[in-house]
Coordinates of N, CA and C and ligand atoms in Angstrom, one line a residue:
M958 N -147.4 -106.2 24.2 CA -146.7 -106.0 25.5 C -145.3 -105.4 25.3
I959 N -145.0 -104.5 26.2 CA -143.7 -103.8 26.0 C -142.6 -104.6 26.8
K960 N -143.0 -105.2 27.9 CA -141.9 -105.7 28.8 C -142.6 -106.7 29.8
E961 N -141.8 -107.8 30.1 CA -142.3 -108.6 31.3 C -141.1 -109.1 32.1
F962 N -141.3 -109.1 33.4 CA -140.2 -109.5 34.3 C -140.8 -110.0 35.6
L963 N -139.9 -110.6 36.4 CA -140.3 -111.1 37.7 C -139.7 -110.3 38.8
K964 N -140.4 -109.9 39.8 CA -139.9 -109.3 41.0 C -140.2 -110.2 42.2
D965 N -139.2 -110.8 42.8 CA -139.4 -111.8 43.7 C -140.3 -112.9 43.1
K966 N -141.5 -113.2 43.7 CA -142.4 -114.2 43.0 C -143.4 -113.5 42.1
L967 N -143.5 -112.2 42.1 CA -144.5 -111.5 41.4 C -144.2 -111.3 39.9
K968 N -145.1 -111.8 39.0 CA -144.9 -111.6 37.6 C -145.4 -110.2 37.2
V969 N -144.7 -109.5 36.4 CA -145.0 -108.1 36.0 C -145.1 -108.0 34.5
K970 N -146.2 -107.5 34.0 CA -146.4 -107.4 32.5 C -146.8 -105.9 32.2
V971 N -146.0 -105.3 31.3 CA -146.3 -103.9 31.0 C -146.8 -103.8 29.5
Y972 N -147.9 -103.1 29.4 CA -148.6 -103.0 28.0 C -148.5 -101.6 27.6
N973 N -148.7 -101.4 26.3 CA -148.7 -100.0 25.7 C -149.8 -99.1 26.3
T974 N -151.0 -99.7 26.3 CA -152.2 -98.8 26.6 C -153.0 -99.5 27.7
R975 N -153.8 -98.7 28.3 CA -154.7 -99.2 29.3 C -155.7 -100.2 28.7
G976 N -156.1 -100.0 27.5 CA -157.0 -100.9 26.9 C -156.4 -102.3 26.6
E977 N -155.1 -102.2 26.1 CA -154.4 -103.5 25.8 C -154.2 -104.2 27.1
M978 N -153.9 -103.5 28.2 CA -153.7 -104.1 29.5 C -154.9 -104.8 29.9
G979 N -156.1 -104.2 29.8 CA -157.4 -104.8 30.2 C -157.7 -106.0 29.4
T980 N -157.6 -106.0 28.1 CA -158.0 -107.1 27.3 C -157.0 -108.3 27.5
S981 N -155.7 -108.0 27.6 CA -154.7 -109.1 27.8 C -154.9 -109.7 29.2
A982 N -155.2 -108.9 30.2 CA -155.4 -109.5 31.5 C -156.7 -110.4 31.5
A983 N -157.7 -109.9 30.8 CA -159.0 -110.7 30.7 C -158.7 -112.0 30.0
D984 N -157.9 -112.0 28.9 CA -157.6 -113.2 28.2 C -157.0 -114.2 29.1
L985 N -156.0 -113.8 29.8 CA -155.2 -114.7 30.7 C -156.1 -115.2 31.9
A986 N -156.9 -114.3 32.4 CA -157.8 -114.6 33.5 C -158.9 -115.6 33.0
A987 N -159.4 -115.4 31.8 CA -160.4 -116.3 31.3 C -159.8 -117.7 31.1
Q988 N -158.6 -117.8 30.6 CA -157.9 -119.0 30.4 C -157.7 -119.8 31.7
C989 N -157.3 -119.0 32.7 CA -157.1 -119.6 34.1 C -158.5 -120.1 34.6
L990 N -159.5 -119.4 34.4 CA -160.8 -119.7 34.9 C -161.3 -121.0 34.2
R991 N -161.1 -121.1 32.9 CA -161.6 -122.3 32.1 C -160.8 -123.5 32.6
E992 N -159.5 -123.3 32.9 CA -158.8 -124.5 33.4 C -159.3 -124.9 34.7
L993 N -159.5 -124.0 35.6 CA -160.0 -124.3 37.0 C -161.4 -125.0 36.9
L994 N -162.2 -124.5 36.0 CA -163.6 -125.1 35.8 C -163.5 -126.6 35.3
Q995 N -162.4 -126.9 34.7 CA -162.3 -128.3 34.1 C -162.1 -129.3 35.3
H996 N -161.6 -128.9 36.4 CA -161.4 -129.9 37.5 C -162.1 -129.5 38.8
K997 N -162.8 -128.4 38.8 CA -163.6 -128.0 40.0 C -165.0 -127.8 39.6
D998 N -165.9 -128.3 40.5 CA -167.4 -128.1 40.3 C -167.7 -126.6 40.3
E999 N -167.1 -125.9 41.3 CA -167.4 -124.4 41.4 C -166.1 -123.7 41.6
V1000 N -166.1 -122.4 41.1 CA -164.9 -121.6 41.3 C -165.4 -120.3 42.0
N1001 N -164.6 -119.9 43.0 CA -164.9 -118.7 43.7 C -164.0 -117.5 43.4
I1002 N -164.6 -116.4 43.0 CA -163.8 -115.2 42.6 C -164.1 -114.0 43.5
I1003 N -163.0 -113.3 43.8 CA -163.2 -112.0 44.5 C -162.9 -110.9 43.5
F1004 N -163.8 -109.9 43.5 CA -163.7 -108.8 42.5 C -163.4 -107.5 43.3
A1005 N -162.5 -106.7 42.7 CA -162.3 -105.3 43.2 C -163.3 -104.4 42.5
A1006 N -163.7 -103.3 43.2 CA -164.6 -102.3 42.6 C -163.9 -101.0 42.6
A1007 N -163.4 -100.7 41.4 CA -162.7 -99.4 41.2 C -162.6 -99.1 39.7
A1008 N -162.4 -97.8 39.4 CA -162.3 -97.4 38.0 C -161.1 -98.1 37.3
S1009 N -160.1 -98.4 38.1 CA -158.9 -99.1 37.5 C -159.3 -100.4 36.9
Q1010 N -160.4 -101.0 37.3 CA -160.8 -102.3 36.8 C -161.7 -102.3 35.5
N1011 N -162.0 -101.0 35.1 CA -163.1 -100.9 34.1 C -162.7 -101.7 32.8
E1012 N -161.5 -101.5 32.2 CA -161.2 -102.1 30.9 C -161.2 -103.6 31.1
F1013 N -160.6 -104.1 32.2 CA -160.6 -105.5 32.5 C -162.0 -106.1 32.6
L1014 N -162.8 -105.4 33.4 CA -164.2 -106.0 33.6 C -165.0 -106.0 32.3
E1015 N -164.8 -104.9 31.5 CA -165.5 -104.9 30.2 C -165.1 -106.1 29.3
A1016 N -163.8 -106.4 29.3 CA -163.3 -107.4 28.5 C -163.6 -108.8 29.0
I1017 N -163.6 -109.0 30.3 CA -163.9 -110.4 30.8 C -165.4 -110.6 30.7
A1018 N -166.2 -109.6 30.8 CA -167.7 -109.8 30.7 C -168.1 -110.4 29.4
V1019 N -167.3 -110.2 28.3 CA -167.7 -110.8 27.0 C -166.9 -112.0 26.6
E1020 N -166.1 -112.6 27.6 CA -165.4 -113.8 27.3 C -166.4 -115.0 27.2
K1021 N -166.2 -115.7 26.1 CA -167.2 -116.8 25.8 C -166.6 -118.1 26.4
D1022 N -167.4 -119.1 26.3 CA -167.0 -120.5 26.7 C -166.5 -120.6 28.1
I1023 N -167.2 -119.8 29.0 CA -166.9 -120.0 30.4 C -168.2 -120.4 31.1
A1024 N -168.1 -121.4 31.9 CA -169.3 -121.9 32.6 C -169.6 -121.0 33.8
W1025 N -170.0 -119.8 33.5 CA -170.2 -118.8 34.6 C -171.2 -119.3 35.6
N1026 N -172.1 -120.2 35.2 CA -173.1 -120.7 36.1 C -172.5 -121.6 37.2
R1027 N -171.2 -121.8 37.1 CA -170.5 -122.6 38.2 C -169.5 -121.6 38.9
V1028 N -169.7 -120.3 38.8 CA -168.8 -119.4 39.4 C -169.5 -118.6 40.5
N1029 N -169.0 -118.5 41.7 CA -169.5 -117.7 42.8 C -168.7 -116.4 42.9
A1030 N -169.4 -115.3 43.0 CA -168.7 -114.0 43.1 C -168.7 -113.3 44.4
F1031 N -167.6 -112.8 44.9 CA -167.5 -112.0 46.1 C -166.9 -110.6 45.8
H1032 N -167.1 -109.7 46.7 CA -166.3 -108.4 46.5 C -165.5 -108.2 47.7
M1033 N -164.5 -107.3 47.6 CA -163.4 -107.2 48.6 C -163.6 -106.1 49.6
D1034 N -164.5 -105.2 49.3 CA -164.7 -104.1 50.3 C -166.1 -103.4 50.1
E1035 N -166.5 -102.7 51.1 CA -167.8 -102.0 51.0 C -167.8 -100.9 52.0
Y1036 N -168.3 -99.7 51.7 CA -168.5 -98.6 52.6 C -169.5 -99.0 53.7
T1037 N -169.4 -98.4 54.8 CA -170.5 -98.3 55.8 C -171.2 -97.0 55.6
G1038 N -172.4 -96.9 56.1 CA -173.1 -95.6 56.2 C -173.7 -95.1 54.9
L1039 N -173.7 -95.9 53.8 CA -174.3 -95.5 52.5 C -175.6 -96.2 52.4
P1040 N -176.7 -95.5 51.9 CA -177.9 -96.2 51.6 C -177.7 -97.3 50.6
V1041 N -178.5 -98.4 50.7 CA -178.2 -99.6 49.9 C -178.3 -99.3 48.4
T1042 N -179.0 -98.2 48.0 CA -179.1 -97.9 46.5 C -178.1 -96.9 46.1
H1043 N -177.2 -96.5 47.0 CA -176.2 -95.5 46.6 C -175.3 -96.0 45.5
P1044 N -175.1 -95.2 44.4 CA -174.3 -95.7 43.3 C -172.8 -96.0 43.6
Q1045 N -172.3 -95.4 44.7 CA -170.9 -95.6 45.0 C -170.7 -96.8 45.9
R1046 N -171.8 -97.5 46.3 CA -171.6 -98.7 47.0 C -170.9 -99.7 46.1
F1047 N -169.9 -100.4 46.5 CA -169.1 -101.3 45.6 C -170.0 -102.4 45.1
G1048 N -170.9 -102.9 45.9 CA -171.8 -103.9 45.4 C -172.6 -103.4 44.2
N1049 N -173.0 -102.2 44.2 CA -173.8 -101.6 43.1 C -172.9 -101.4 41.9
F1050 N -171.7 -100.9 42.2 CA -170.8 -100.7 41.1 C -170.5 -102.0 40.3
L1051 N -170.2 -103.0 41.1 CA -169.9 -104.3 40.4 C -171.1 -105.0 39.8
N1052 N -172.3 -104.7 40.4 CA -173.5 -105.3 39.8 C -173.7 -104.7 38.4
K1053 N -173.5 -103.4 38.3 CA -173.6 -102.7 37.0 C -172.5 -103.1 36.0
K1054 N -171.3 -103.1 36.5 CA -170.1 -103.4 35.6 C -170.0 -104.8 35.1
I1055 N -170.4 -105.7 36.0 CA -170.1 -107.1 35.6 C -171.1 -108.1 36.1
F1056 N -171.6 -108.1 37.4 CA -172.4 -109.2 37.9 C -173.7 -109.3 37.1
S1057 N -174.3 -108.2 36.7 CA -175.6 -108.3 36.0 C -175.4 -108.8 34.5
K1058 N -174.1 -108.8 34.1 CA -173.9 -109.2 32.7 C -173.6 -110.7 32.5
L1059 N -173.4 -111.4 33.7 CA -173.0 -112.8 33.6 C -174.0 -113.7 34.3
P1060 N -174.2 -114.9 33.8 CA -175.1 -115.8 34.5 C -174.4 -116.6 35.6
L1061 N -174.0 -115.8 36.6 CA -173.2 -116.4 37.7 C -174.1 -117.3 38.6
K1062 N -173.4 -118.3 39.2 CA -174.1 -119.2 40.2 C -174.7 -118.3 41.3
K1063 N -173.9 -117.5 41.9 CA -174.4 -116.7 43.0 C -173.4 -115.5 43.3
V1064 N -174.0 -114.4 43.6 CA -173.2 -113.2 44.0 C -173.4 -113.0 45.5
Y1065 N -172.3 -113.0 46.2 CA -172.4 -112.8 47.7 C -172.0 -111.4 47.9
Y1066 N -173.0 -110.6 48.3 CA -172.7 -109.1 48.5 C -172.3 -108.9 50.0
L1067 N -171.4 -108.0 50.2 CA -171.0 -107.6 51.5 C -171.9 -106.5 52.0
N1068 N -172.4 -106.6 53.2 CA -173.2 -105.6 53.8 C -174.4 -105.2 52.9
E1069 N -175.1 -106.3 52.4 CA -176.2 -106.1 51.5 C -177.3 -105.3 52.0
D1070 N -177.6 -105.5 53.3 CA -178.8 -104.8 53.9 C -178.4 -103.4 54.5
G1071 N -177.1 -103.1 54.4 CA -176.7 -101.8 54.9 C -176.8 -101.6 56.4
N1072 N -176.8 -102.7 57.2 CA -177.0 -102.5 58.6 C -175.8 -102.2 59.4
D1073 N -174.6 -102.4 58.8 CA -173.3 -102.0 59.4 C -173.1 -102.6 60.8
T1074 N -172.9 -103.9 60.8 CA -172.6 -104.5 62.1 C -171.3 -105.3 62.1
E1075 N -170.7 -105.5 63.2 CA -169.5 -106.4 63.3 C -169.9 -107.8 62.9
A1076 N -171.1 -108.2 63.2 CA -171.6 -109.5 62.8 C -171.5 -109.8 61.3
E1077 N -171.7 -108.7 60.5 CA -171.6 -108.8 59.1 C -170.2 -109.2 58.7
S1078 N -169.2 -108.7 59.3 CA -167.8 -109.1 59.0 C -167.6 -110.6 59.2
R1079 N -168.2 -111.1 60.4 CA -168.1 -112.5 60.7 C -168.9 -113.4 59.7
R1080 N -170.0 -112.9 59.3 CA -170.9 -113.6 58.3 C -170.1 -113.8 57.0
Y1081 N -169.5 -112.7 56.5 CA -168.8 -112.8 55.2 C -167.5 -113.6 55.3
A1082 N -166.8 -113.5 56.5 CA -165.6 -114.3 56.7 C -166.0 -115.8 56.7
A1083 N -167.1 -116.1 57.3 CA -167.5 -117.5 57.3 C -167.8 -118.1 55.9
L1084 N -168.4 -117.2 55.1 CA -168.7 -117.6 53.7 C -167.3 -117.9 52.9
L1085 N -166.3 -117.0 53.2 CA -165.0 -117.1 52.5 C -164.3 -118.4 53.0
E1086 N -164.6 -118.7 54.3 CA -164.0 -120.0 54.8 C -164.6 -121.2 54.2
K1087 N -165.9 -121.1 54.0 CA -166.7 -122.2 53.4 C -166.4 -122.3 51.9
M1088 N -166.2 -121.2 51.2 CA -165.9 -121.2 49.8 C -164.6 -120.4 49.5
P1089 N -163.5 -121.0 49.8 CA -162.2 -120.3 49.7 C -162.0 -119.8 48.3
P1090 N -161.5 -118.5 48.2 CA -161.3 -117.9 46.9 C -160.3 -118.7 46.0
D1091 N -160.6 -118.9 44.7 CA -159.7 -119.5 43.8 C -158.9 -118.3 43.1
I1092 N -159.6 -117.3 42.8 CA -159.0 -116.2 42.0 C -159.4 -114.8 42.6
T1093 N -158.4 -113.9 42.7 CA -158.8 -112.5 43.1 C -158.4 -111.6 42.0
F1094 N -159.4 -110.8 41.6 CA -159.1 -109.7 40.6 C -159.0 -108.4 41.4
M1095 N -157.9 -107.7 41.4 CA -157.7 -106.6 42.3 C -156.9 -105.4 41.6
G1096 N -156.9 -104.3 42.4 CA -156.1 -103.2 42.0 C -155.1 -102.8 43.1
I1097 N -154.4 -101.7 43.0 CA -153.5 -101.2 44.0 C -153.9 -99.7 44.2
G1098 N -154.1 -99.3 45.4 CA -154.5 -97.9 45.6 C -153.3 -96.9 45.5
E1099 N -153.6 -95.6 45.4 CA -152.5 -94.7 45.3 C -151.6 -94.7 46.5
N1100 N -152.2 -95.2 47.7 CA -151.4 -95.3 48.9 C -150.8 -96.7 49.1
T1101 N -150.9 -97.5 48.0 CA -150.5 -98.9 47.9 C -151.4 -99.9 48.7
H1102 N -152.6 -99.4 49.0 CA -153.5 -100.4 49.7 C -154.0 -101.5 48.7
L1103 N -154.4 -102.6 49.3 CA -155.1 -103.7 48.7 C -156.4 -103.7 49.3
A1104 N -157.5 -103.7 48.5 CA -158.9 -103.4 49.0 C -158.8 -102.2 49.9
F1105 N -159.3 -102.2 51.1 CA -159.2 -101.0 52.0 C -158.2 -101.3 53.1
N1106 N -157.2 -102.1 52.8 CA -156.1 -102.3 53.8 C -155.1 -101.1 53.6
D1107 N -155.4 -100.0 54.1 CA -154.5 -98.8 54.0 C -153.3 -99.1 55.0
P1108 N -152.2 -98.4 54.7 CA -151.0 -98.8 55.5 C -151.2 -98.9 57.0
H1109 N -152.0 -98.0 57.6 CA -152.1 -98.0 59.1 C -153.0 -99.1 59.6
V1110 N -153.7 -99.8 58.7 CA -154.5 -100.9 59.2 C -154.1 -102.3 58.6
A1111 N -153.2 -102.2 57.7 CA -152.8 -103.5 57.0 C -152.0 -104.4 57.9
D1112 N -152.3 -105.7 57.9 CA -151.6 -106.6 58.7 C -151.4 -107.9 57.9
F1113 N -150.2 -108.2 57.5 CA -149.9 -109.4 56.7 C -150.3 -110.7 57.4
N1114 N -150.4 -110.6 58.8 CA -150.8 -111.8 59.5 C -152.1 -111.6 60.2
D1115 N -153.0 -110.8 59.6 CA -154.3 -110.5 60.2 C -155.0 -111.8 60.7
P1116 N -155.5 -111.8 61.9 CA -156.1 -113.1 62.4 C -157.6 -113.2 61.8
V1117 N -158.1 -112.2 61.2 CA -159.5 -112.3 60.7 C -159.5 -112.2 59.1
L1118 N -160.6 -112.6 58.5 CA -160.6 -112.5 57.0 C -161.3 -111.2 56.6
V1119 N -162.2 -110.7 57.4 CA -162.9 -109.4 57.1 C -163.0 -108.5 58.3
K1120 N -162.8 -107.2 58.1 CA -162.8 -106.3 59.3 C -163.3 -105.0 58.9
I1121 N -163.7 -104.1 59.8 CA -164.1 -102.8 59.6 C -162.9 -101.9 59.9
I1122 N -162.6 -101.0 58.9 CA -161.4 -100.1 59.1 C -161.8 -98.6 58.9
D1123 N -160.9 -97.8 59.3 CA -161.1 -96.3 59.0 C -160.2 -96.0 57.8
L1124 N -160.7 -95.2 56.9 CA -159.9 -94.9 55.7 C -158.9 -93.8 56.0
D1125 N -157.7 -93.9 55.4 CA -156.7 -92.8 55.7 C -157.0 -91.7 54.7
E1126 N -156.3 -90.5 54.9 CA -156.6 -89.4 54.1 C -156.2 -89.6 52.6
P1127 N -155.0 -90.2 52.3 CA -154.8 -90.4 50.8 C -155.8 -91.3 50.2
C1128 N -156.3 -92.2 50.9 CA -157.3 -93.1 50.3 C -158.6 -92.3 50.0
K1129 N -159.0 -91.4 50.9 CA -160.2 -90.6 50.7 C -160.0 -89.7 49.5
V1130 N -158.8 -89.1 49.5 CA -158.5 -88.2 48.4 C -158.6 -88.9 47.0
Q1131 N -158.1 -90.2 47.0 CA -158.2 -90.9 45.8 C -159.6 -91.1 45.3
Q1132 N -160.5 -91.4 46.3 CA -161.9 -91.6 45.9 C -162.5 -90.3 45.2
V1133 N -162.0 -89.1 45.6 CA -162.4 -87.9 45.0 C -161.7 -87.8 43.6
H1134 N -160.4 -88.1 43.5 CA -159.7 -88.1 42.2 C -160.4 -89.0 41.2
D1135 N -160.9 -90.2 41.7 CA -161.6 -91.2 40.8 C -163.0 -90.7 40.4
G1136 N -163.4 -89.6 41.0 CA -164.8 -89.1 40.6 C -165.9 -89.8 41.4
C1137 N -165.5 -90.5 42.4 CA -166.6 -91.3 43.2 C -167.4 -90.4 44.1
F1138 N -166.7 -89.4 44.7 CA -167.4 -88.4 45.6 C -166.9 -87.0 45.2
P1139 N -167.8 -86.0 45.4 CA -167.4 -84.6 45.0 C -166.3 -84.0 46.0
T1140 N -166.4 -84.4 47.3 CA -165.4 -83.8 48.2 C -164.9 -84.9 49.2
V1141 N -163.8 -84.7 49.8 CA -163.2 -85.7 50.8 C -164.2 -85.8 51.9
A1142 N -164.9 -84.7 52.3 CA -165.8 -84.8 53.5 C -167.0 -85.8 53.2
E1143 N -167.3 -86.0 51.9 CA -168.4 -86.9 51.6 C -168.0 -88.4 51.5
V1144 N -166.7 -88.7 51.5 CA -166.3 -90.1 51.5 C -166.5 -90.7 52.9
P1145 N -167.2 -91.8 52.9 CA -167.4 -92.4 54.2 C -166.1 -92.7 55.0
S1146 N -166.1 -92.6 56.3 CA -164.9 -92.8 57.0 C -164.6 -94.3 57.3
L1147 N -165.7 -95.1 57.4 CA -165.5 -96.5 57.7 C -165.9 -97.4 56.6
A1148 N -165.2 -98.5 56.5 CA -165.6 -99.5 55.5 C -165.3 -100.9 55.9
Y1149 N -165.9 -101.9 55.4 CA -165.6 -103.3 55.5 C -164.5 -103.5 54.5
T1150 N -163.5 -104.3 54.9 CA -162.5 -104.8 53.9 C -162.1 -106.3 54.2
L1151 N -161.9 -107.0 53.1 CA -161.2 -108.3 53.2 C -159.8 -108.0 53.6
T1152 N -159.2 -108.8 54.5 CA -157.9 -108.5 55.0 C -156.8 -109.0 54.0
I1153 N -155.6 -108.7 54.2 CA -154.5 -109.2 53.3 C -154.5 -110.7 53.2
P1154 N -154.6 -111.4 54.4 CA -154.6 -112.9 54.2 C -155.8 -113.4 53.5
A1155 N -156.9 -112.8 53.6 CA -158.1 -113.2 52.9 C -157.9 -113.0 51.4
L1156 N -157.3 -111.9 51.0 CA -157.0 -111.7 49.5 C -156.0 -112.6 49.0
L1157 N -154.9 -112.8 49.8 CA -153.8 -113.6 49.3 C -154.0 -115.1 49.4
Q1158 N -155.1 -115.5 50.0 CA -155.3 -117.0 50.1 C -155.8 -117.5 48.7
S1159 N -156.1 -116.7 47.8 CA -156.5 -117.1 46.5 C -155.3 -117.8 45.8
K1160 N -155.7 -118.8 45.0 CA -154.6 -119.5 44.3 C -154.0 -118.6 43.2
Y1161 N -154.8 -117.8 42.6 CA -154.3 -116.9 41.5 C -154.8 -115.5 41.8
I1162 N -153.8 -114.5 41.5 CA -154.2 -113.1 41.7 C -153.8 -112.4 40.4
F1163 N -154.8 -111.7 39.9 CA -154.6 -110.8 38.7 C -154.8 -109.4 39.2
C1164 N -153.7 -108.6 39.2 CA -153.8 -107.2 39.7 C -153.6 -106.2 38.6
M1165 N -154.7 -105.5 38.3 CA -154.7 -104.5 37.2 C -154.5 -103.1 37.7
V1166 N -153.4 -102.5 37.3 CA -153.0 -101.1 37.9 C -152.6 -100.2 36.7
P1167 N -153.6 -99.6 36.0 CA -153.3 -98.6 35.0 C -153.2 -97.2 35.5
G1168 N -152.6 -96.3 34.7 CA -152.8 -94.9 34.9 C -151.6 -94.2 35.6
K1169 N -151.4 -92.9 35.3 CA -150.2 -92.3 35.8 C -150.3 -92.0 37.3
N1170 N -151.5 -91.9 37.8 CA -151.6 -91.6 39.3 C -151.2 -92.8 40.1
K1171 N -150.9 -93.9 39.5 CA -150.4 -95.1 40.2 C -148.9 -95.3 40.0
A1172 N -148.2 -94.5 39.3 CA -146.8 -94.7 39.0 C -146.0 -94.8 40.3
Q1173 N -146.2 -94.0 41.3 CA -145.5 -94.0 42.5 C -145.8 -95.3 43.3
A1174 N -147.1 -95.6 43.3 CA -147.5 -96.8 44.1 C -146.9 -98.1 43.5
V1175 N -146.8 -98.1 42.1 CA -146.1 -99.2 41.5 C -144.6 -99.3 41.8
K1176 N -144.0 -98.1 41.9 CA -142.6 -98.1 42.2 C -142.4 -98.6 43.7
Y1177 N -143.2 -98.2 44.6 CA -143.1 -98.7 46.0 C -143.4 -100.2 46.0
T1178 N -144.4 -100.7 45.3 CA -144.8 -102.1 45.3 C -143.6 -103.0 44.9
L1179 N -142.8 -102.5 43.9 CA -141.7 -103.3 43.4 C -140.4 -103.1 44.0
N1180 N -140.2 -101.9 44.6 CA -138.8 -101.5 45.1 C -138.7 -101.4 46.6
E1181 N -139.8 -101.2 47.3 CA -139.6 -101.1 48.8 C -139.5 -102.5 49.4
S1182 N -139.0 -102.6 50.6 CA -139.0 -103.9 51.2 C -140.4 -104.3 51.6
I1183 N -140.5 -105.6 51.7 CA -141.9 -106.2 51.9 C -142.4 -105.9 53.3
T1184 N -143.2 -104.9 53.5 CA -143.7 -104.5 54.8 C -145.1 -103.9 54.7
A1185 N -145.9 -104.0 55.8 CA -147.2 -103.5 55.7 C -147.3 -102.0 55.6
K1186 N -146.2 -101.3 55.7 CA -146.1 -99.9 55.4 C -146.6 -99.7 53.9
Y1187 N -146.2 -100.6 53.1 CA -146.7 -100.6 51.7 C -147.4 -102.0 51.4
P1188 N -148.7 -102.0 51.7 CA -149.4 -103.2 51.7 C -149.3 -104.1 50.4
S1189 N -149.2 -103.4 49.2 CA -149.1 -104.1 48.0 C -147.8 -104.9 47.8
T1190 N -146.7 -104.6 48.6 CA -145.5 -105.4 48.5 C -145.8 -106.8 48.9
S1191 N -146.9 -107.1 49.6 CA -147.2 -108.5 50.0 C -147.4 -109.4 48.7
L1192 N -147.8 -108.7 47.6 CA -148.0 -109.5 46.4 C -146.7 -110.2 45.9
R1193 N -145.6 -109.7 46.3 CA -144.3 -110.3 45.9 C -144.0 -111.6 46.6
T1194 N -144.9 -112.0 47.6 CA -144.7 -113.2 48.3 C -145.7 -114.3 47.8
H1195 N -146.6 -113.9 47.0 CA -147.6 -114.9 46.5 C -147.1 -115.8 45.4
S1196 N -147.6 -117.1 45.5 CA -147.0 -118.0 44.5 C -147.5 -117.9 43.1
D1197 N -148.6 -117.2 42.9 CA -149.1 -117.0 41.5 C -149.9 -115.7 41.3
A1198 N -149.1 -114.6 41.4 CA -149.7 -113.3 41.3 C -149.1 -112.6 40.0
T1199 N -150.0 -111.9 39.3 CA -149.4 -111.2 38.1 C -149.9 -109.7 38.2
L1200 N -149.0 -108.8 38.0 CA -149.3 -107.4 38.0 C -149.3 -106.9 36.6
F1201 N -150.5 -106.3 36.2 CA -150.7 -105.8 34.8 C -150.6 -104.3 34.8
L1202 N -149.7 -103.7 34.1 CA -149.4 -102.3 34.1 C -149.6 -101.7 32.7
D1203 N -149.8 -100.4 32.6 CA -149.7 -99.7 31.3 C -148.5 -98.8 31.3
Q1204 N -148.2 -98.2 30.2 CA -146.9 -97.3 30.2 C -147.0 -96.2 31.3
D1205 N -148.2 -95.7 31.5 CA -148.3 -94.6 32.5 C -148.0 -95.1 33.9
S1206 N -148.6 -96.2 34.3 CA -148.3 -96.7 35.7 C -146.9 -97.2 35.9
A1207 N -146.3 -97.7 34.7 CA -145.0 -98.2 34.8 C -143.9 -97.2 34.6
S1208 N -144.3 -95.9 34.4 CA -143.3 -94.9 34.0 C -142.1 -94.7 34.9
L1209 N -142.3 -95.0 36.2 CA -141.1 -94.8 37.1 C -140.3 -96.1 37.3
I1210 N -140.7 -97.2 36.7 CA -139.9 -98.4 36.9 C -139.3 -98.9 35.6
L1211 N -139.6 -98.3 34.4 CA -139.1 -98.8 33.1 C -137.7 -98.2 32.9
Ligands
LIG432 N1 -162.8 -100.3 46.6 C1 -161.6 -100.4 46.0 C2 -161.0 -101.7 45.8 O1 -162.0 -102.6 45.3 C3 -159.8 -101.6 45.0 O2 -159.1 -102.8 44.8 C4 -158.8 -100.7 45.7 C5 -157.7 -100.3 44.7 O3 -158.4 -99.5 43.8 P1 -157.8 -98.6 42.7 O4 -157.3 -99.6 41.7 O5 -158.9 -97.8 42.1 O6 -156.8 -97.8 43.3 O7 -159.3 -99.5 46.1 C6 -160.6 -99.6 46.8 O8 -160.4 -100.2 48.0

């Protein structure tokens, strides 16, 4: 690790490489999970589905001595309008990267049947109320979004836990940068997202943000005032959130 510091309540850790960031975040997350499983029958985790999570997911998938059979998994967002087998559906991405590799108690997929209804938001919100998240594994978008809470729809006091939103242009452009869709026109316009309160109600947050295309977003996250104009600034209010960076994403704040 190159550097670690605190910004308001947010712990920030900067690593040399993307790989080191992923394995170190996975070590700390596994430790946290083991401790939780010592005094809880079941632990609920929310996962982010994005390329930024690859190194972390790869490393946590091989962590030993975790009672994964007492862990329930959720995800934080899902497109509308994509066929259920579409590889860019976040449920499918996570199934491939992590869910299929672990003997989890249960995976709760968002919009599993692809029917795109308001009732689906309420169904998933009710599950999160019944099984409140203990840990959230997340990233920060180029536009500083958390899940799909882009600045124009982010609400730190959102009255609901899950909602359908429209993606802003920078968010769609990022999906193309990430290689998820060939053109902006092919990125779905609407998606389900867990809201900021739903994400921040977790006791622990591990936020993995590697890569130089995130440098500006990291700078905003740490230096702007805490407002929904920069949704990720909300992390600075959480009682146990850690931001994991590599040299590239930290290049404007070091
Ligand atoms: N579907 C993803 C989320 O799961 C992810 O947390 C967020 C940040 O992603 P990234 O780290 O790739 O910018 O973007 C999208 O909303």
